[in-house]
Amino acid sequence: MTKNAATDHSIHNTLAVRWSPYAFSDKPVPMQDLASVFEAARWAPSSYNEQPWRYIVGVKGQDDTHARILECLVEGNRAWAQNAPVLALGLVVRTFTRTGEPNKAAEHDLGLASANIATEATTRKLFVHQMIGLDPDAARIAFDIPNHAEAFTALAIGYRETSNHMNQALIERDTKPRERRALSEFVFTARFGNPAGL
């Protein structure tokens, strides 16, 4: 099954085919692919080149990191994310290294790094599902996260599961059509809400 975006204007195919499934296979992700996915994050743009993102990665079967990340997720996410062979926490470092001042772009820049992860993963036939549903306090305790950093998001990384033995509710969620706002609803000119006419 493909879920290519029905775009109104042409975009790169990697962006058009990227989407976030709930049904993950337990097929392992090759370590070289995983390294390249995080290398893509390394080269994301950031304010003052601060690179305020950090990732804690758990690979199923390596040690207990995958299970500990799973325990930091809200119950609804645990139900499906447990199947993904790789789980990661995306952390923000909230202060600039050089000055100690607050970095207002930290969350934005983590998002850019994670978008790079999703894009690189897509080129490797992998899927990424990002989650905001986690307990940052539990993550702080579980992974000894310092006060100037915070677990902000989580990522499930792996291959899609399409076999009949997968939970059918997850398969049904994955087969729903993709929907997005029209450009006229979020690209404005002259004033807020005035479509730019693209």
mmCIF file with all atom_site columns, N, CA and C in Angstrom, residues 30-75:
data_model
loop_
_atom_site.group_PDB
_atom_site.id
_atom_site.type_symbol
_atom_site.label_atom_id
_atom_site.label_alt_id
_atom_site.label_comp_id
_atom_site.label_asym_id
_atom_site.label_entity_id
_atom_site.label_seq_id
_atom_site.pdbx_PDB_ins_code
_atom_site.Cartn_x
_atom_site.Cartn_y
_atom_site.Cartn_z
_atom_site.occupancy
_atom_site.B_iso_or_equiv
_atom_site.pdbx_formal_charge
_atom_site.auth_seq_id
_atom_site.auth_comp_id
_atom_site.auth_asym_id
_atom_site.auth_atom_id
_atom_site.pdbx_PDB_model_num
ATOM 1   N N  . PRO A 1 30 ? 18.914 -1.949 9.981  1.00 0.00 ? 30 PRO A N  1
ATOM 2   C CA . PRO A 1 30 ? 20.380 -2.054 9.898  1.00 0.00 ? 30 PRO A CA 1
ATOM 3   C C  . PRO A 1 30 ? 21.053 -0.867 10.588 1.00 0.00 ? 30 PRO A C  1
ATOM 4   N N  . MET A 1 31 ? 22.106 -1.150 11.339 1.00 0.00 ? 31 MET A N  1
ATOM 5   C CA . MET A 1 31 ? 22.763 -0.094 12.105 1.00 0.00 ? 31 MET A CA 1
ATOM 6   C C  . MET A 1 31 ? 23.323 0.997  11.200 1.00 0.00 ? 31 MET A C  1
ATOM 7   N N  . GLN A 1 32 ? 23.771 0.643  9.997  1.00 0.00 ? 32 GLN A N  1
ATOM 8   C CA . GLN A 1 32 ? 24.280 1.662  9.085  1.00 0.00 ? 32 GLN A CA 1
ATOM 9   C C  . GLN A 1 32 ? 23.169 2.618  8.666  1.00 0.00 ? 32 GLN A C  1
ATOM 10  N N  . ASP A 1 33 ? 21.970 2.088  8.426  1.00 0.00 ? 33 ASP A N  1
ATOM 11  C CA . ASP A 1 33 ? 20.839 2.955  8.097  1.00 0.00 ? 33 ASP A CA 1
ATOM 12  C C  . ASP A 1 33 ? 20.488 3.846  9.283  1.00 0.00 ? 33 ASP A C  1
ATOM 13  N N  . LEU A 1 34 ? 20.515 3.278  10.479 1.00 0.00 ? 34 LEU A N  1
ATOM 14  C CA . LEU A 1 34 ? 20.188 4.066  11.668 1.00 0.00 ? 34 LEU A CA 1
ATOM 15  C C  . LEU A 1 34 ? 21.213 5.177  11.872 1.00 0.00 ? 34 LEU A C  1
ATOM 16  N N  . ALA A 1 35 ? 22.483 4.865  11.644 1.00 0.00 ? 35 ALA A N  1
ATOM 17  C CA . ALA A 1 35 ? 23.527 5.888  11.762 1.00 0.00 ? 35 ALA A CA 1
ATOM 18  C C  . ALA A 1 35 ? 23.308 7.007  10.744 1.00 0.00 ? 35 ALA A C  1
ATOM 19  N N  . SER A 1 36 ? 22.927 6.644  9.528  1.00 0.00 ? 36 SER A N  1
ATOM 20  C CA . SER A 1 36 ? 22.701 7.661  8.494  1.00 0.00 ? 36 SER A CA 1
ATOM 21  C C  . SER A 1 36 ? 21.489 8.527  8.803  1.00 0.00 ? 36 SER A C  1
ATOM 22  N N  . VAL A 1 37 ? 20.456 7.920  9.400  1.00 0.00 ? 37 VAL A N  1
ATOM 23  C CA . VAL A 1 37 ? 19.266 8.679  9.783  1.00 0.00 ? 37 VAL A CA 1
ATOM 24  C C  . VAL A 1 37 ? 19.629 9.768  10.801 1.00 0.00 ? 37 VAL A C  1
ATOM 25  N N  . PHE A 1 38 ? 20.464 9.422  11.773 1.00 0.00 ? 38 PHE A N  1
ATOM 26  C CA . PHE A 1 38 ? 20.864 10.421 12.763 1.00 0.00 ? 38 PHE A CA 1
ATOM 27  C C  . PHE A 1 38 ? 21.947 11.352 12.232 1.00 0.00 ? 38 PHE A C  1
ATOM 28  N N  . GLU A 1 39 ? 22.709 10.915 11.243 1.00 0.00 ? 39 GLU A N  1
ATOM 29  C CA . GLU A 1 39 ? 23.640 11.819 10.567 1.00 0.00 ? 39 GLU A CA 1
ATOM 30  C C  . GLU A 1 39 ? 22.866 12.937 9.873  1.00 0.00 ? 39 GLU A C  1
ATOM 31  N N  . ALA A 1 40 ? 21.700 12.601 9.339  1.00 0.00 ? 40 ALA A N  1
ATOM 32  C CA . ALA A 1 40 ? 20.854 13.624 8.706  1.00 0.00 ? 40 ALA A CA 1
ATOM 33  C C  . ALA A 1 40 ? 20.434 14.679 9.725  1.00 0.00 ? 40 ALA A C  1
ATOM 34  N N  . ALA A 1 41 ? 20.128 14.238 10.948 1.00 0.00 ? 41 ALA A N  1
ATOM 35  C CA . ALA A 1 41 ? 19.781 15.196 12.006 1.00 0.00 ? 41 ALA A CA 1
ATOM 36  C C  . ALA A 1 41 ? 20.954 16.112 12.301 1.00 0.00 ? 41 ALA A C  1
ATOM 37  N N  . ARG A 1 42 ? 22.143 15.550 12.264 1.00 0.00 ? 42 ARG A N  1
ATOM 38  C CA . ARG A 1 42 ? 23.358 16.323 12.554 1.00 0.00 ? 42 ARG A CA 1
ATOM 39  C C  . ARG A 1 42 ? 23.486 17.554 11.653 1.00 0.00 ? 42 ARG A C  1
ATOM 40  N N  . TRP A 1 43 ? 23.012 17.437 10.431 1.00 0.00 ? 43 TRP A N  1
ATOM 41  C CA . TRP A 1 43 ? 23.196 18.512 9.452  1.00 0.00 ? 43 TRP A CA 1
ATOM 42  C C  . TRP A 1 43 ? 21.972 19.413 9.301  1.00 0.00 ? 43 TRP A C  1
ATOM 43  N N  . ALA A 1 44 ? 21.062 19.344 10.244 1.00 0.00 ? 44 ALA A N  1
ATOM 44  C CA . ALA A 1 44 ? 19.909 20.256 10.230 1.00 0.00 ? 44 ALA A CA 1
ATOM 45  C C  . ALA A 1 44 ? 20.367 21.673 10.575 1.00 0.00 ? 44 ALA A C  1
ATOM 46  N N  . PRO A 1 45 ? 19.674 22.690 10.063 1.00 0.00 ? 45 PRO A N  1
ATOM 47  C CA . PRO A 1 45 ? 20.002 24.068 10.441 1.00 0.00 ? 45 PRO A CA 1
ATOM 48  C C  . PRO A 1 45 ? 19.565 24.363 11.865 1.00 0.00 ? 45 PRO A C  1
ATOM 49  N N  . SER A 1 46 ? 20.241 25.313 12.507 1.00 0.00 ? 46 SER A N  1
ATOM 50  C CA . SER A 1 46 ? 19.844 25.711 13.861 1.00 0.00 ? 46 SER A CA 1
ATOM 51  C C  . SER A 1 46 ? 20.302 27.135 14.131 1.00 0.00 ? 46 SER A C  1
ATOM 52  N N  . SER A 1 47 ? 19.607 27.783 15.042 1.00 0.00 ? 47 SER A N  1
ATOM 53  C CA . SER A 1 47 ? 19.932 29.158 15.421 1.00 0.00 ? 47 SER A CA 1
ATOM 54  C C  . SER A 1 47 ? 21.348 29.229 15.978 1.00 0.00 ? 47 SER A C  1
ATOM 55  N N  . TYR A 1 48 ? 22.169 30.098 15.397 1.00 0.00 ? 48 TYR A N  1
ATOM 56  C CA . TYR A 1 48 ? 23.573 30.276 15.796 1.00 0.00 ? 48 TYR A CA 1
ATOM 57  C C  . TYR A 1 48 ? 24.361 28.960 15.761 1.00 0.00 ? 48 TYR A C  1
ATOM 58  N N  . ASN A 1 49 ? 23.901 28.016 14.951 1.00 0.00 ? 49 ASN A N  1
ATOM 59  C CA . ASN A 1 49 ? 24.541 26.708 14.851 1.00 0.00 ? 49 ASN A CA 1
ATOM 60  C C  . ASN A 1 49 ? 24.673 26.039 16.223 1.00 0.00 ? 49 ASN A C  1
ATOM 61  N N  . GLU A 1 50 ? 23.710 26.283 17.094 1.00 0.00 ? 50 GLU A N  1
ATOM 62  C CA . GLU A 1 50 ? 23.762 25.739 18.449 1.00 0.00 ? 50 GLU A CA 1
ATOM 63  C C  . GLU A 1 50 ? 23.525 24.230 18.494 1.00 0.00 ? 50 GLU A C  1
ATOM 64  N N  . GLN A 1 51 ? 22.723 23.739 17.520 1.00 0.00 ? 51 GLN A N  1
ATOM 65  C CA . GLN A 1 51 ? 22.399 22.310 17.476 1.00 0.00 ? 51 GLN A CA 1
ATOM 66  C C  . GLN A 1 51 ? 21.864 21.833 18.835 1.00 0.00 ? 51 GLN A C  1
ATOM 67  N N  . PRO A 1 52 ? 20.725 22.375 19.281 1.00 0.00 ? 52 PRO A N  1
ATOM 68  C CA . PRO A 1 52 ? 20.232 22.108 20.629 1.00 0.00 ? 52 PRO A CA 1
ATOM 69  C C  . PRO A 1 52 ? 19.507 20.772 20.784 1.00 0.00 ? 52 PRO A C  1
ATOM 70  N N  . TRP A 1 53 ? 19.584 19.906 19.796 1.00 0.00 ? 53 TRP A N  1
ATOM 71  C CA . TRP A 1 53 ? 18.917 18.614 19.866 1.00 0.00 ? 53 TRP A CA 1
ATOM 72  C C  . TRP A 1 53 ? 19.853 17.552 20.446 1.00 0.00 ? 53 TRP A C  1
ATOM 73  N N  . ARG A 1 54 ? 19.247 16.628 21.170 1.00 0.00 ? 54 ARG A N  1
ATOM 74  C CA . ARG A 1 54 ? 19.924 15.435 21.644 1.00 0.00 ? 54 ARG A CA 1
ATOM 75  C C  . ARG A 1 54 ? 18.943 14.280 21.481 1.00 0.00 ? 54 ARG A C  1
ATOM 76  N N  . TYR A 1 55 ? 19.431 13.102 21.212 1.00 0.00 ? 55 TYR A N  1
ATOM 77  C CA . TYR A 1 55 ? 18.560 11.929 21.058 1.00 0.00 ? 55 TYR A CA 1
ATOM 78  C C  . TYR A 1 55 ? 19.062 10.792 21.939 1.00 0.00 ? 55 TYR A C  1
ATOM 79  N N  . ILE A 1 56 ? 18.138 10.129 22.602 1.00 0.00 ? 56 ILE A N  1
ATOM 80  C CA . ILE A 1 56 ? 18.426 8.896  23.316 1.00 0.00 ? 56 ILE A CA 1
ATOM 81  C C  . ILE A 1 56 ? 17.760 7.786  22.511 1.00 0.00 ? 56 ILE A C  1
ATOM 82  N N  . VAL A 1 57 ? 18.558 6.823  22.048 1.00 0.00 ? 57 VAL A N  1
ATOM 83  C CA . VAL A 1 57 ? 18.077 5.813  21.105 1.00 0.00 ? 57 VAL A CA 1
ATOM 84  C C  . VAL A 1 57 ? 18.077 4.436  21.752 1.00 0.00 ? 57 VAL A C  1
ATOM 85  N N  . GLY A 1 58 ? 16.967 3.742  21.595 1.00 0.00 ? 58 GLY A N  1
ATOM 86  C CA . GLY A 1 58 ? 16.853 2.379  22.081 1.00 0.00 ? 58 GLY A CA 1
ATOM 87  C C  . GLY A 1 58 ? 16.539 1.424  20.946 1.00 0.00 ? 58 GLY A C  1
ATOM 88  N N  . VAL A 1 59 ? 17.395 0.426  20.763 1.00 0.00 ? 59 VAL A N  1
ATOM 89  C CA . VAL A 1 59 ? 17.194 -0.597 19.735 1.00 0.00 ? 59 VAL A CA 1
ATOM 90  C C  . VAL A 1 59 ? 16.729 -1.873 20.429 1.00 0.00 ? 59 VAL A C  1
ATOM 91  N N  . LYS A 1 60 ? 15.605 -2.370 20.010 1.00 0.00 ? 60 LYS A N  1
ATOM 92  C CA . LYS A 1 60 ? 15.033 -3.559 20.637 1.00 0.00 ? 60 LYS A CA 1
ATOM 93  C C  . LYS A 1 60 ? 16.032 -4.718 20.592 1.00 0.00 ? 60 LYS A C  1
ATOM 94  N N  . GLY A 1 61 ? 16.237 -5.341 21.739 1.00 0.00 ? 61 GLY A N  1
ATOM 95  C CA . GLY A 1 61 ? 17.128 -6.484 21.808 1.00 0.00 ? 61 GLY A CA 1
ATOM 96  C C  . GLY A 1 61 ? 18.568 -6.159 22.152 1.00 0.00 ? 61 GLY A C  1
ATOM 97  N N  . GLN A 1 62 ? 18.934 -4.861 22.177 1.00 0.00 ? 62 GLN A N  1
ATOM 98  C CA . GLN A 1 62 ? 20.325 -4.512 22.494 1.00 0.00 ? 62 GLN A CA 1
ATOM 99  C C  . GLN A 1 62 ? 20.560 -4.416 23.998 1.00 0.00 ? 62 GLN A C  1
ATOM 100 N N  . ASP A 1 63 ? 19.734 -3.650 24.677 1.00 0.00 ? 63 ASP A N  1
ATOM 101 C CA . ASP A 1 63 ? 19.784 -3.514 26.128 1.00 0.00 ? 63 ASP A CA 1
ATOM 102 C C  . ASP A 1 63 ? 18.388 -3.092 26.566 1.00 0.00 ? 63 ASP A C  1
ATOM 103 N N  . ASP A 1 64 ? 18.261 -2.452 27.718 1.00 0.00 ? 64 ASP A N  1
ATOM 104 C CA . ASP A 1 64 ? 16.910 -2.109 28.189 1.00 0.00 ? 64 ASP A CA 1
ATOM 105 C C  . ASP A 1 64 ? 16.465 -0.697 27.805 1.00 0.00 ? 64 ASP A C  1
ATOM 106 N N  . THR A 1 65 ? 17.245 -0.008 26.958 1.00 0.00 ? 65 THR A N  1
ATOM 107 C CA . THR A 1 65 ? 16.895 1.382  26.613 1.00 0.00 ? 65 THR A CA 1
ATOM 108 C C  . THR A 1 65 ? 15.552 1.469  25.906 1.00 0.00 ? 65 THR A C  1
ATOM 109 N N  . HIS A 1 66 ? 15.291 0.573  24.956 1.00 0.00 ? 66 HIS A N  1
ATOM 110 C CA . HIS A 1 66 ? 14.013 0.575  24.228 1.00 0.00 ? 66 HIS A CA 1
ATOM 111 C C  . HIS A 1 66 ? 12.853 0.465  25.220 1.00 0.00 ? 66 HIS A C  1
ATOM 112 N N  . ALA A 1 67 ? 12.952 -0.476 26.150 1.00 0.00 ? 67 ALA A N  1
ATOM 113 C CA . ALA A 1 67 ? 11.883 -0.680 27.142 1.00 0.00 ? 67 ALA A CA 1
ATOM 114 C C  . ALA A 1 67 ? 11.730 0.531  28.051 1.00 0.00 ? 67 ALA A C  1
ATOM 115 N N  . ARG A 1 68 ? 12.833 1.168  28.413 1.00 0.00 ? 68 ARG A N  1
ATOM 116 C CA . ARG A 1 68 ? 12.774 2.340  29.290 1.00 0.00 ? 68 ARG A CA 1
ATOM 117 C C  . ARG A 1 68 ? 12.164 3.538  28.573 1.00 0.00 ? 68 ARG A C  1
ATOM 118 N N  . ILE A 1 69 ? 12.461 3.697  27.282 1.00 0.00 ? 69 ILE A N  1
ATOM 119 C CA . ILE A 1 69 ? 11.810 4.758  26.503 1.00 0.00 ? 69 ILE A CA 1
ATOM 120 C C  . ILE A 1 69 ? 10.311 4.474  26.424 1.00 0.00 ? 69 ILE A C  1
ATOM 121 N N  . LEU A 1 70 ? 9.956  3.230  26.157 1.00 0.00 ? 70 LEU A N  1
ATOM 122 C CA . LEU A 1 70 ? 8.539  2.850  26.059 1.00 0.00 ? 70 LEU A CA 1
ATOM 123 C C  . LEU A 1 70 ? 7.789  3.232  27.333 1.00 0.00 ? 70 LEU A C  1
ATOM 124 N N  . GLU A 1 71 ? 8.401  3.036  28.484 1.00 0.00 ? 71 GLU A N  1
ATOM 125 C CA . GLU A 1 71 ? 7.767  3.361  29.764 1.00 0.00 ? 71 GLU A CA 1
ATOM 126 C C  . GLU A 1 71 ? 7.546  4.859  29.944 1.00 0.00 ? 71 GLU A C  1
ATOM 127 N N  . CYS A 1 72 ? 8.262  5.682  29.195 1.00 0.00 ? 72 CYS A N  1
ATOM 128 C CA . CYS A 1 72 ? 8.106  7.143  29.286 1.00 0.00 ? 72 CYS A CA 1
ATOM 129 C C  . CYS A 1 72 ? 6.961  7.661  28.412 1.00 0.00 ? 72 CYS A C  1
ATOM 130 N N  . LEU A 1 73 ? 6.430  6.806  27.548 1.00 0.00 ? 73 LEU A N  1
ATOM 131 C CA . LEU A 1 73 ? 5.350  7.218  26.645 1.00 0.00 ? 73 LEU A CA 1
ATOM 132 C C  . LEU A 1 73 ? 4.005  7.118  27.343 1.00 0.00 ? 73 LEU A C  1
ATOM 133 N N  . VAL A 1 74 ? 3.051  7.935  26.885 1.00 0.00 ? 74 VAL A N  1
ATOM 134 C CA . VAL A 1 74 ? 1.694  7.803  27.400 1.00 0.00 ? 74 VAL A CA 1
ATOM 135 C C  . VAL A 1 74 ? 1.126  6.464  26.939 1.00 0.00 ? 74 VAL A C  1
ATOM 136 N N  . GLU A 1 75 ? 0.138  5.968  27.662 1.00 0.00 ? 75 GLU A N  1
ATOM 137 C CA . GLU A 1 75 ? -0.381 4.622  27.426 1.00 0.00 ? 75 GLU A CA 1
ATOM 138 C C  . GLU A 1 75 ? -0.834 4.403  25.991 1.00 0.00 ? 75 GLU A C  1
#
